[in-house]
Coordinates of C-alpha atoms and ligand atoms in Angstrom, one line a residue:
M26 CA 0.0 -0.5 0.0
K27 CA 3.3 2.4 0.7
Q28 CA 4.8 1.5 -1.9
L29 CA 1.5 2.1 -4.1
I30 CA 0.8 5.8 -2.5
R31 CA 3.9 6.9 -3.9
N32 CA 3.9 5.5 -6.3
L33 CA 1.0 7.7 -7.6
K34 CA 2.5 11.0 -6.0
I35 CA 5.5 10.1 -8.3
A36 CA 3.0 9.8 -10.9
L37 CA 1.1 13.3 -9.8
V38 CA 4.3 15.3 -9.4
M39 CA 5.3 14.3 -12.3
L40 CA 2.2 15.8 -14.3
L41 CA 2.5 18.3 -12.7
I42 CA 5.0 19.1 -14.0
F43 CA 4.6 17.8 -16.9
S44 CA 1.6 20.6 -17.3
L45 CA 3.3 23.0 -15.6
A46 CA 6.4 23.0 -18.4
L47 CA 3.9 23.3 -20.7
G48 CA 1.8 25.8 -19.8
A49 CA 4.9 27.9 -19.5
G50 CA 5.5 27.0 -22.9
L51 CA 2.1 28.9 -23.9
V52 CA 2.9 31.4 -21.6
Y53 CA 6.2 32.3 -23.5
Q54 CA 5.2 32.2 -26.8
Q55 CA 2.7 34.3 -25.4
Q56 CA 4.7 36.8 -24.0
Q57 CA 7.0 37.0 -26.8
S58 CA 4.9 37.3 -29.3
Q59 CA 4.0 40.2 -27.6
T60 CA 6.8 41.9 -27.3
T61 CA 7.9 41.4 -30.7
L62 CA 4.1 43.0 -31.2
L63 CA 5.6 46.1 -29.6
A64 CA 8.6 46.8 -30.6
V65 CA 6.8 46.4 -34.3
A66 CA 4.4 48.9 -33.1
G67 CA 7.0 51.5 -31.4
E68 CA 6.5 50.7 -28.3
N69 CA 3.3 53.3 -27.5
K70 CA 4.4 54.9 -24.0
A71 CA 0.4 54.1 -22.4
A72 CA 0.9 50.5 -22.8
L73 CA 4.5 51.3 -21.7
R74 CA 2.9 52.7 -18.8
Q75 CA 0.7 50.0 -18.1
R76 CA 3.5 47.4 -18.7
Y77 CA 5.0 48.6 -15.8
A78 CA 2.4 49.1 -13.0
Q79 CA 4.0 46.9 -11.2
A80 CA 7.8 47.1 -11.7
G81 CA 10.2 46.2 -9.8
Q82 CA 13.1 49.2 -8.5
I83 CA 16.0 49.7 -8.9
L84 CA 18.6 50.7 -6.1
S85 CA 21.7 51.8 -5.5
R86 CA 24.7 49.5 -3.7
D87 CA 24.0 51.9 -0.7
G88 CA 19.8 51.9 -1.2
V89 CA 19.0 53.9 -2.6
V90 CA 15.7 53.7 -5.3
L91 CA 16.5 54.6 -8.9
A92 CA 13.4 54.1 -10.6
S93 CA 10.1 52.4 -8.3
S94 CA 6.3 52.0 -9.6
E95 CA 3.9 54.2 -7.1
N96 CA 0.8 53.8 -7.9
G97 CA 0.2 52.5 -11.1
E98 CA 2.9 55.0 -11.9
R99 CA 7.2 54.8 -12.8
V100 CA 9.0 57.3 -10.7
Y101 CA 12.3 57.7 -10.6
A102 CA 15.3 59.0 -8.1
E103 CA 13.7 61.9 -6.2
D104 CA 17.7 64.0 -6.5
L105 CA 17.1 65.0 -9.5
T106 CA 21.0 65.4 -9.5
L107 CA 20.9 61.9 -8.8
Q108 CA 18.1 61.4 -11.3
R109 CA 20.8 63.5 -14.1
S110 CA 23.8 61.5 -13.1
L111 CA 22.8 58.6 -13.3
S112 CA 19.5 58.7 -16.2
Q113 CA 21.7 57.2 -19.3
L114 CA 22.4 54.2 -17.1
V115 CA 19.4 53.7 -15.0
G116 CA 17.2 55.1 -18.1
D117 CA 13.6 55.5 -19.0
Y118 CA 10.2 52.9 -18.9
T119 CA 9.8 55.0 -21.8
H120 CA 12.7 53.0 -23.8
H121 CA 14.3 57.0 -26.1
M122 CA 16.9 55.1 -24.4
S123 CA 17.8 51.8 -25.1
N124 CA 21.4 50.7 -23.9
T125 CA 20.1 50.8 -20.5
I126 CA 18.8 49.1 -17.0
E127 CA 15.0 49.9 -17.8
T128 CA 15.4 48.9 -21.2
Q129 CA 17.4 45.7 -21.1
Y130 CA 16.3 44.1 -17.7
Q131 CA 12.8 44.9 -18.7
S132 CA 11.5 41.4 -18.5
E133 CA 13.2 41.3 -15.0
L134 CA 12.0 44.1 -13.7
L135 CA 8.2 43.6 -15.2
G136 CA 8.7 39.4 -14.1
N137 CA 7.2 38.0 -17.0
Q138 CA 10.1 35.6 -17.7
R139 CA 10.8 33.5 -14.9
N140 CA 11.3 29.6 -14.9
V141 CA 8.5 27.7 -14.4
M142 CA 9.0 26.9 -11.0
E143 CA 10.0 29.8 -9.6
Q144 CA 6.5 31.7 -11.5
F145 CA 4.2 28.9 -9.4
L146 CA 6.2 29.9 -6.1
L147 CA 5.9 33.4 -6.9
D148 CA 1.6 32.5 -7.5
V149 CA 1.1 30.7 -5.2
T150 CA 1.7 33.0 -2.7
G151 CA 0.1 36.2 -4.0
R152 CA 3.0 37.7 -6.0
G153 CA 2.9 36.4 -9.3
L154 CA 2.8 40.0 -11.0
Q155 CA 5.0 41.4 -8.7
G156 CA 8.9 42.4 -10.9
S157 CA 12.6 41.7 -9.7
D158 CA 14.3 43.8 -8.1
I159 CA 17.8 44.9 -9.8
H160 CA 20.8 46.1 -7.1
L161 CA 22.8 47.6 -8.6
T162 CA 26.7 48.1 -7.6
I163 CA 26.8 52.1 -8.1
H164 CA 27.2 53.9 -5.2
A165 CA 24.4 56.2 -5.4
L166 CA 26.1 59.0 -2.9
L167 CA 29.5 58.8 -5.3
N168 CA 28.3 58.9 -8.3
E169 CA 25.9 62.6 -7.9
F170 CA 29.5 63.6 -6.1
V171 CA 30.8 62.9 -9.8
Y172 CA 28.3 64.8 -11.6
E173 CA 28.5 67.6 -9.2
Q174 CA 32.7 67.7 -11.4
M175 CA 31.3 67.2 -14.2
K176 CA 28.2 68.5 -14.3
N177 CA 29.0 72.0 -16.6
R178 CA 31.2 70.2 -18.9
T179 CA 30.9 67.7 -21.4
G180 CA 33.1 64.5 -20.9
S181 CA 32.4 61.2 -18.9
A182 CA 33.7 60.1 -15.7
V183 CA 33.9 56.2 -14.4
L184 CA 34.9 55.4 -11.1
L185 CA 35.0 51.1 -10.8
N186 CA 37.0 48.5 -8.0
Y187 CA 39.5 47.7 -10.4
K188 CA 39.7 44.2 -8.0
T189 CA 36.4 43.3 -8.4
G190 CA 35.3 45.0 -11.6
E191 CA 32.3 46.9 -10.2
I192 CA 31.8 50.3 -11.7
L193 CA 30.5 52.8 -8.3
A194 CA 30.4 55.7 -10.5
M195 CA 29.3 56.0 -13.5
V196 CA 28.3 59.5 -15.4
S197 CA 27.7 60.9 -18.4
T198 CA 26.9 65.1 -19.6
P199 CA 25.3 66.3 -20.3
A200 CA 22.5 65.1 -19.3
T201 CA 18.4 65.8 -18.1
T202 CA 16.2 65.0 -16.0
M203 CA 14.0 62.3 -16.2
A204 CA 10.9 64.0 -16.9
N205 CA 12.1 65.6 -19.6
I206 CA 13.1 62.4 -21.1
V207 CA 9.9 60.8 -20.6
A208 CA 8.2 63.3 -22.4
Y209 CA 11.2 63.7 -24.5
K210 CA 11.4 68.2 -24.9
D211 CA 13.7 70.4 -23.6
I212 CA 16.9 67.3 -24.6
P213 CA 20.8 69.1 -24.9
D214 CA 22.0 67.1 -27.7
T215 CA 23.5 64.7 -27.2
A216 CA 22.7 64.1 -22.9
L217 CA 21.1 60.7 -24.2
F218 CA 24.2 59.3 -25.8
N219 CA 26.0 57.3 -22.3
R220 CA 29.4 58.6 -24.0
S221 CA 30.7 55.9 -21.2
L222 CA 30.0 53.3 -22.5
N223 CA 29.3 54.3 -25.8
G224 CA 32.2 56.9 -26.6
R225 CA 35.2 56.1 -28.2
Y226 CA 37.9 59.2 -27.5
A227 CA 41.4 59.5 -29.1
P228 CA 43.3 58.2 -25.1
G229 CA 46.0 60.6 -26.4
S230 CA 49.4 60.2 -24.5
T231 CA 47.2 58.0 -21.5
F232 CA 47.7 55.4 -24.2
K233 CA 51.6 55.3 -23.2
I234 CA 50.1 53.3 -20.8
M235 CA 50.3 51.1 -23.4
T236 CA 52.9 51.3 -25.0
S237 CA 55.4 50.9 -21.9
A238 CA 53.3 47.5 -21.9
A239 CA 54.5 47.0 -25.1
W240 CA 57.9 48.0 -25.1
L241 CA 58.6 46.8 -22.0
S242 CA 57.6 43.7 -22.9
S243 CA 59.3 44.0 -26.8
G244 CA 62.7 42.1 -27.6
K245 CA 63.8 44.7 -28.7
F246 CA 63.5 45.9 -25.1
D247 CA 66.6 48.0 -23.9
P248 CA 66.9 49.1 -19.7
A249 CA 69.7 51.5 -20.3
Y250 CA 67.9 53.3 -23.7
T251 CA 68.1 57.4 -23.5
L252 CA 66.9 59.9 -26.1
E253 CA 67.8 62.9 -26.0
C254 CA 64.3 65.3 -26.7
N255 CA 65.0 68.8 -28.6
G256 CA 61.6 68.5 -29.2
D257 CA 61.6 67.8 -32.9
P258 CA 60.8 64.9 -34.9
V259 CA 63.5 62.5 -34.7
R260 CA 62.0 61.6 -38.5
A261 CA 60.0 64.0 -40.6
N262 CA 56.5 64.7 -40.0
G263 CA 56.7 62.2 -37.1
A264 CA 55.8 62.3 -33.2
R265 CA 57.3 65.7 -32.5
D266 CA 56.9 68.0 -28.7
R267 CA 58.8 71.0 -26.2
G268 CA 61.5 68.7 -25.8
H269 CA 62.4 67.5 -22.6
G270 CA 66.4 67.1 -22.9
T271 CA 67.5 64.0 -21.3
V272 CA 64.5 61.3 -21.3
N273 CA 65.1 57.5 -20.2
L274 CA 61.4 55.6 -19.7
D275 CA 60.9 56.7 -16.7
T276 CA 60.7 60.5 -17.1
A277 CA 59.5 60.2 -20.7
F278 CA 56.4 59.0 -19.1
T279 CA 56.5 61.0 -16.3
L280 CA 57.4 64.1 -18.8
S281 CA 55.2 63.1 -21.3
C282 CA 57.8 62.8 -23.6
N283 CA 56.5 62.8 -27.2
V284 CA 59.6 61.4 -29.4
F285 CA 60.4 59.0 -26.6
F286 CA 57.5 57.4 -27.3
G287 CA 57.5 57.4 -30.9
E288 CA 60.3 56.1 -30.9
A289 CA 60.4 53.4 -29.3
T290 CA 57.1 52.6 -30.7
V291 CA 59.1 52.2 -34.1
K292 CA 61.6 49.7 -32.7
V293 CA 59.0 48.1 -31.0
G294 CA 57.2 47.8 -34.9
A295 CA 53.4 48.0 -36.0
K296 CA 52.6 44.3 -36.5
N297 CA 54.3 43.3 -33.2
F298 CA 53.0 46.7 -30.9
Y299 CA 49.6 45.8 -32.5
D300 CA 50.1 42.1 -31.7
Y301 CA 51.1 42.7 -28.3
L302 CA 47.7 45.0 -28.3
V303 CA 45.9 42.0 -29.5
N304 CA 46.5 40.0 -27.1
A305 CA 46.7 42.1 -24.2
G306 CA 42.8 42.1 -25.0
L307 CA 42.4 45.4 -25.4
G308 CA 38.5 46.0 -27.0
R309 CA 37.9 42.1 -26.1
L310 CA 35.2 43.5 -23.9
N311 CA 32.0 44.3 -25.4
S312 CA 29.5 44.6 -22.9
L313 CA 28.8 45.3 -19.5
D314 CA 26.4 43.0 -18.4
R315 CA 23.6 42.6 -21.0
L316 CA 24.8 46.2 -21.5
S317 CA 26.4 46.7 -25.0
V318 CA 29.7 48.6 -24.9
S319 CA 32.7 50.0 -27.8
P320 CA 35.1 47.9 -27.6
A321 CA 38.7 49.9 -28.5
R322 CA 39.5 50.3 -31.8
Y323 CA 42.8 50.3 -33.1
Q324 CA 44.8 49.9 -36.9
N325 CA 47.9 50.1 -37.5
S326 CA 48.5 48.8 -40.1
A327 CA 49.1 52.2 -42.2
A328 CA 51.8 53.1 -40.7
A329 CA 52.8 49.2 -42.2
D330 CA 56.5 50.9 -44.7
D331 CA 55.8 54.9 -42.8
R332 CA 57.7 55.0 -39.6
A333 CA 56.8 59.2 -38.5
L334 CA 53.5 58.1 -39.2
L335 CA 54.1 54.6 -35.8
S336 CA 55.5 57.1 -34.3
W337 CA 52.0 59.2 -33.2
F338 CA 50.6 56.1 -33.0
G339 CA 52.2 55.0 -29.8
T340 CA 51.6 58.6 -28.5
G341 CA 47.9 57.7 -28.4
Q342 CA 47.5 60.2 -31.8
P343 CA 45.6 58.4 -33.8
V344 CA 46.3 60.4 -37.0
G345 CA 46.5 60.0 -41.2
D346 CA 45.0 57.4 -41.9
L347 CA 45.5 55.1 -37.8
V348 CA 42.3 53.6 -35.7
L349 CA 43.3 54.4 -32.3
N350 CA 39.9 55.0 -29.5
I351 CA 38.7 54.0 -26.2
T352 CA 36.0 54.2 -24.3
P353 CA 36.4 55.4 -20.5
L354 CA 35.2 52.5 -19.2
E355 CA 38.1 50.6 -20.3
L356 CA 40.3 53.1 -20.0
A357 CA 39.2 52.9 -16.3
L358 CA 40.1 49.1 -16.7
M359 CA 42.9 49.1 -18.2
S360 CA 45.2 51.2 -14.9
G361 CA 42.8 49.3 -12.7
A362 CA 44.6 46.0 -14.6
V363 CA 48.1 47.6 -13.8
A364 CA 47.1 48.0 -10.0
N365 CA 45.3 44.4 -9.9
G366 CA 49.6 43.0 -11.0
G367 CA 48.1 42.3 -14.7
N368 CA 44.5 41.4 -14.2
L369 CA 42.1 42.9 -16.1
V370 CA 38.8 42.0 -14.7
E371 CA 35.6 41.7 -16.0
P372 CA 33.0 44.9 -15.7
H373 CA 30.0 44.3 -13.7
V374 CA 26.6 47.7 -13.0
V375 CA 24.2 44.6 -11.8
R376 CA 25.0 43.3 -8.0
Y377 CA 22.3 41.3 -8.8
I378 CA 18.4 40.6 -8.9
N379 CA 16.4 39.8 -6.0
N380 CA 12.1 38.3 -6.8
P381 CA 9.6 39.4 -4.8
L382 CA 10.7 35.8 -2.9
N383 CA 13.8 37.6 -1.9
Q384 CA 16.4 35.5 -3.8
K385 CA 19.6 36.0 -5.6
R386 CA 19.9 35.6 -9.1
E387 CA 22.8 36.7 -12.2
E388 CA 25.2 37.8 -8.7
A389 CA 28.3 39.7 -9.4
Q390 CA 30.9 37.1 -9.7
T391 CA 34.4 38.8 -10.1
T392 CA 35.8 37.6 -13.1
V393 CA 39.6 37.4 -14.7
A394 CA 38.3 38.0 -18.3
G395 CA 41.9 38.3 -19.4
R396 CA 46.3 38.9 -18.6
M397 CA 46.0 42.1 -19.9
F398 CA 49.9 42.5 -18.8
S399 CA 52.6 40.4 -17.2
P400 CA 53.1 41.0 -13.5
Q401 CA 56.6 41.9 -14.5
V402 CA 54.6 44.7 -16.6
A403 CA 52.3 46.5 -13.9
T404 CA 54.4 46.3 -11.2
R405 CA 57.5 48.7 -13.9
L406 CA 53.5 50.0 -15.4
Q407 CA 52.4 50.4 -11.4
Q408 CA 55.9 53.1 -10.8
M409 CA 56.3 55.0 -13.1
M410 CA 52.8 55.8 -13.1
L411 CA 52.4 56.9 -9.0
E412 CA 56.2 58.7 -9.8
A413 CA 54.6 60.3 -13.0
V414 CA 52.2 61.6 -10.0
A415 CA 54.5 62.5 -7.1
S416 CA 57.0 63.8 -9.4
G417 CA 57.8 66.8 -9.0
D418 CA 58.1 67.4 -12.7
S419 CA 54.7 65.7 -13.2
I420 CA 52.5 67.8 -14.7
Q421 CA 49.7 65.7 -12.8
T422 CA 50.4 67.2 -9.1
N423 CA 46.3 67.8 -9.2
A424 CA 46.1 64.4 -8.6
R425 CA 47.6 64.0 -5.6
I426 CA 46.2 63.5 -3.0
E427 CA 47.7 63.3 0.5
G428 CA 48.5 59.8 2.3
L429 CA 47.4 58.3 -0.6
D430 CA 49.4 57.2 -3.2
V431 CA 48.0 57.2 -6.3
G432 CA 49.1 56.9 -10.1
G433 CA 48.4 57.9 -13.0
K434 CA 48.5 59.3 -16.6
S435 CA 47.4 62.1 -18.9
G436 CA 46.9 62.4 -22.1
T437 CA 45.4 66.0 -25.1
V438 CA 43.6 65.5 -28.4
E439 CA 43.3 68.0 -30.3
I440 CA 39.7 67.0 -32.2
G441 CA 39.4 69.0 -35.3
T442 CA 41.7 72.2 -37.4
G443 CA 42.0 75.5 -37.7
S444 CA 39.3 78.2 -35.6
K445 CA 37.3 74.6 -35.0
Q446 CA 39.7 73.2 -32.9
T447 CA 38.9 72.2 -29.7
I448 CA 40.9 70.1 -27.1
N449 CA 39.7 66.7 -25.6
A450 CA 41.4 66.2 -22.1
L451 CA 41.9 63.2 -20.4
W452 CA 43.0 61.1 -17.2
T453 CA 43.1 57.8 -15.9
G454 CA 44.8 56.2 -12.7
F455 CA 44.3 54.1 -9.4
L456 CA 44.6 53.7 -5.9
A457 CA 47.2 52.0 -5.1
D458 CA 45.4 51.1 -1.5
P459 CA 43.9 47.2 -0.6
E460 CA 41.1 49.3 0.8
H461 CA 40.2 51.3 -1.7
P462 CA 41.1 49.6 -4.8
Y463 CA 40.3 51.7 -7.1
A464 CA 40.8 53.4 -11.2
V465 CA 39.1 56.2 -13.4
A466 CA 38.8 57.3 -16.3
V467 CA 37.9 61.2 -16.6
V468 CA 37.7 63.0 -20.4
V469 CA 36.9 66.4 -21.1
E470 CA 35.5 67.7 -24.4
N471 CA 36.5 71.4 -25.4
A472 CA 38.5 71.7 -22.2
S473 CA 41.1 74.4 -21.8
G474 CA 44.9 73.5 -23.2
T475 CA 47.0 72.6 -20.7
N476 CA 45.1 69.1 -18.6
T477 CA 44.4 70.6 -15.2
T478 CA 41.0 69.9 -15.5
A479 CA 40.4 66.3 -16.5
V480 CA 43.5 65.3 -13.7
A481 CA 41.9 68.2 -11.0
I482 CA 38.4 66.2 -11.2
G483 CA 40.0 62.5 -11.7
G484 CA 41.6 62.5 -8.4
Q485 CA 39.1 64.1 -6.5
I486 CA 36.8 61.6 -7.5
L487 CA 39.2 59.1 -5.9
K488 CA 39.8 61.0 -2.7
E489 CA 35.7 61.1 -3.0
A490 CA 35.9 57.5 -2.9
A491 CA 38.7 56.4 0.0
R492 CA 36.3 58.3 2.4
Y493 CA 33.9 55.8 1.9
E494 CA 34.4 52.6 3.3
G495 CA 36.0 49.9 0.7
G496 CA 34.3 47.2 -1.1
Ligands
ZN25 ZN1 59.8 64.8 -25.7

């Protein structure tokens, strides 16, 4: 008898699982066709508002609600500065921006693509219609601080933990309020574009981090190599600067000597340098959790037989037919890899997803995406970047923080020609502090002639981040 009951029980459970699977299959198909239909119809606003009526919240790591559904309305962070600072990341339920949490995590926020068991459990507890919450790695107070530094400028700033890959702050300016975005009015030019993830910038002298690495790793590397820089190019039309006297690798890095790095690049060779960048994993990054990231682009084949052109490549200036650009996120990851013993960690912006039963999913895992630099090269680059900020000859004095070791590299890039010429100022750096393993990248468009802005902003961001408990 006992055996019979047990068999019956098993049969019932099997039947239940089978029906649930069948039902789920149908529901899933319906949702698929519904999603497709809405996409075709251009996802009209009323329908979207309806769909987000019970959507989950989006929260920062410090517990600030960045988006929630209240009384059938989707509302965003109360603080308008915070709202602006995260507008391109959090996004809008109207989907005017697509590369956002609201859009790319729609199925989680709405809770409409759950597996059978999860939906069954939620249904029997009466929470079947509630969406899941998305917990971000973003620190709201820090993000707001970063926005305050950037708000009157055009550009981007990214702050991340180079041990875990968690992004603590990410700002793109100009930015506007969610009310404007939802209404699609009074939006400043390019304010819906996420420069941090998709803005491709010529790296300028920040690229000398990679040039140094390629030179240090090259079979042609000579630690005793020095060069007398009087500012003139070694090769006609090649890399030049204002003159730095006798420089070696260390002093050339601190002074950001174009002539030295141009010649080092020529010694490495176009093909070897290109191969080094590929092996380092530059440009391999094309996603941030479910968001898309524009990978760095580089191509120096035009300089295969042109040493003058090749010398410019090593200074981070993509002149002529050279191709060289990078997003602020990838620039921050590059500095992070230097500080992290050469290991490039996979970045995350979603910490975890929490369903209404408090079950966590898609928890951010620390993953080493690859080895960007060998440990020896990373150690050497670390010394160079620390010295480049600490040195009395440094142009990065604005990035110094009392009591903390800061490493960094600045860069400036001339955009356009003649009266329309402007300057992009860049800075990337890190804190050599186990309690605060942070890296930062800052890009300021239309900056003044000398790069004091991006350096100062980067330093301020690291200083502020070090005030909070690590992790
Ligand atoms: Zn020089």
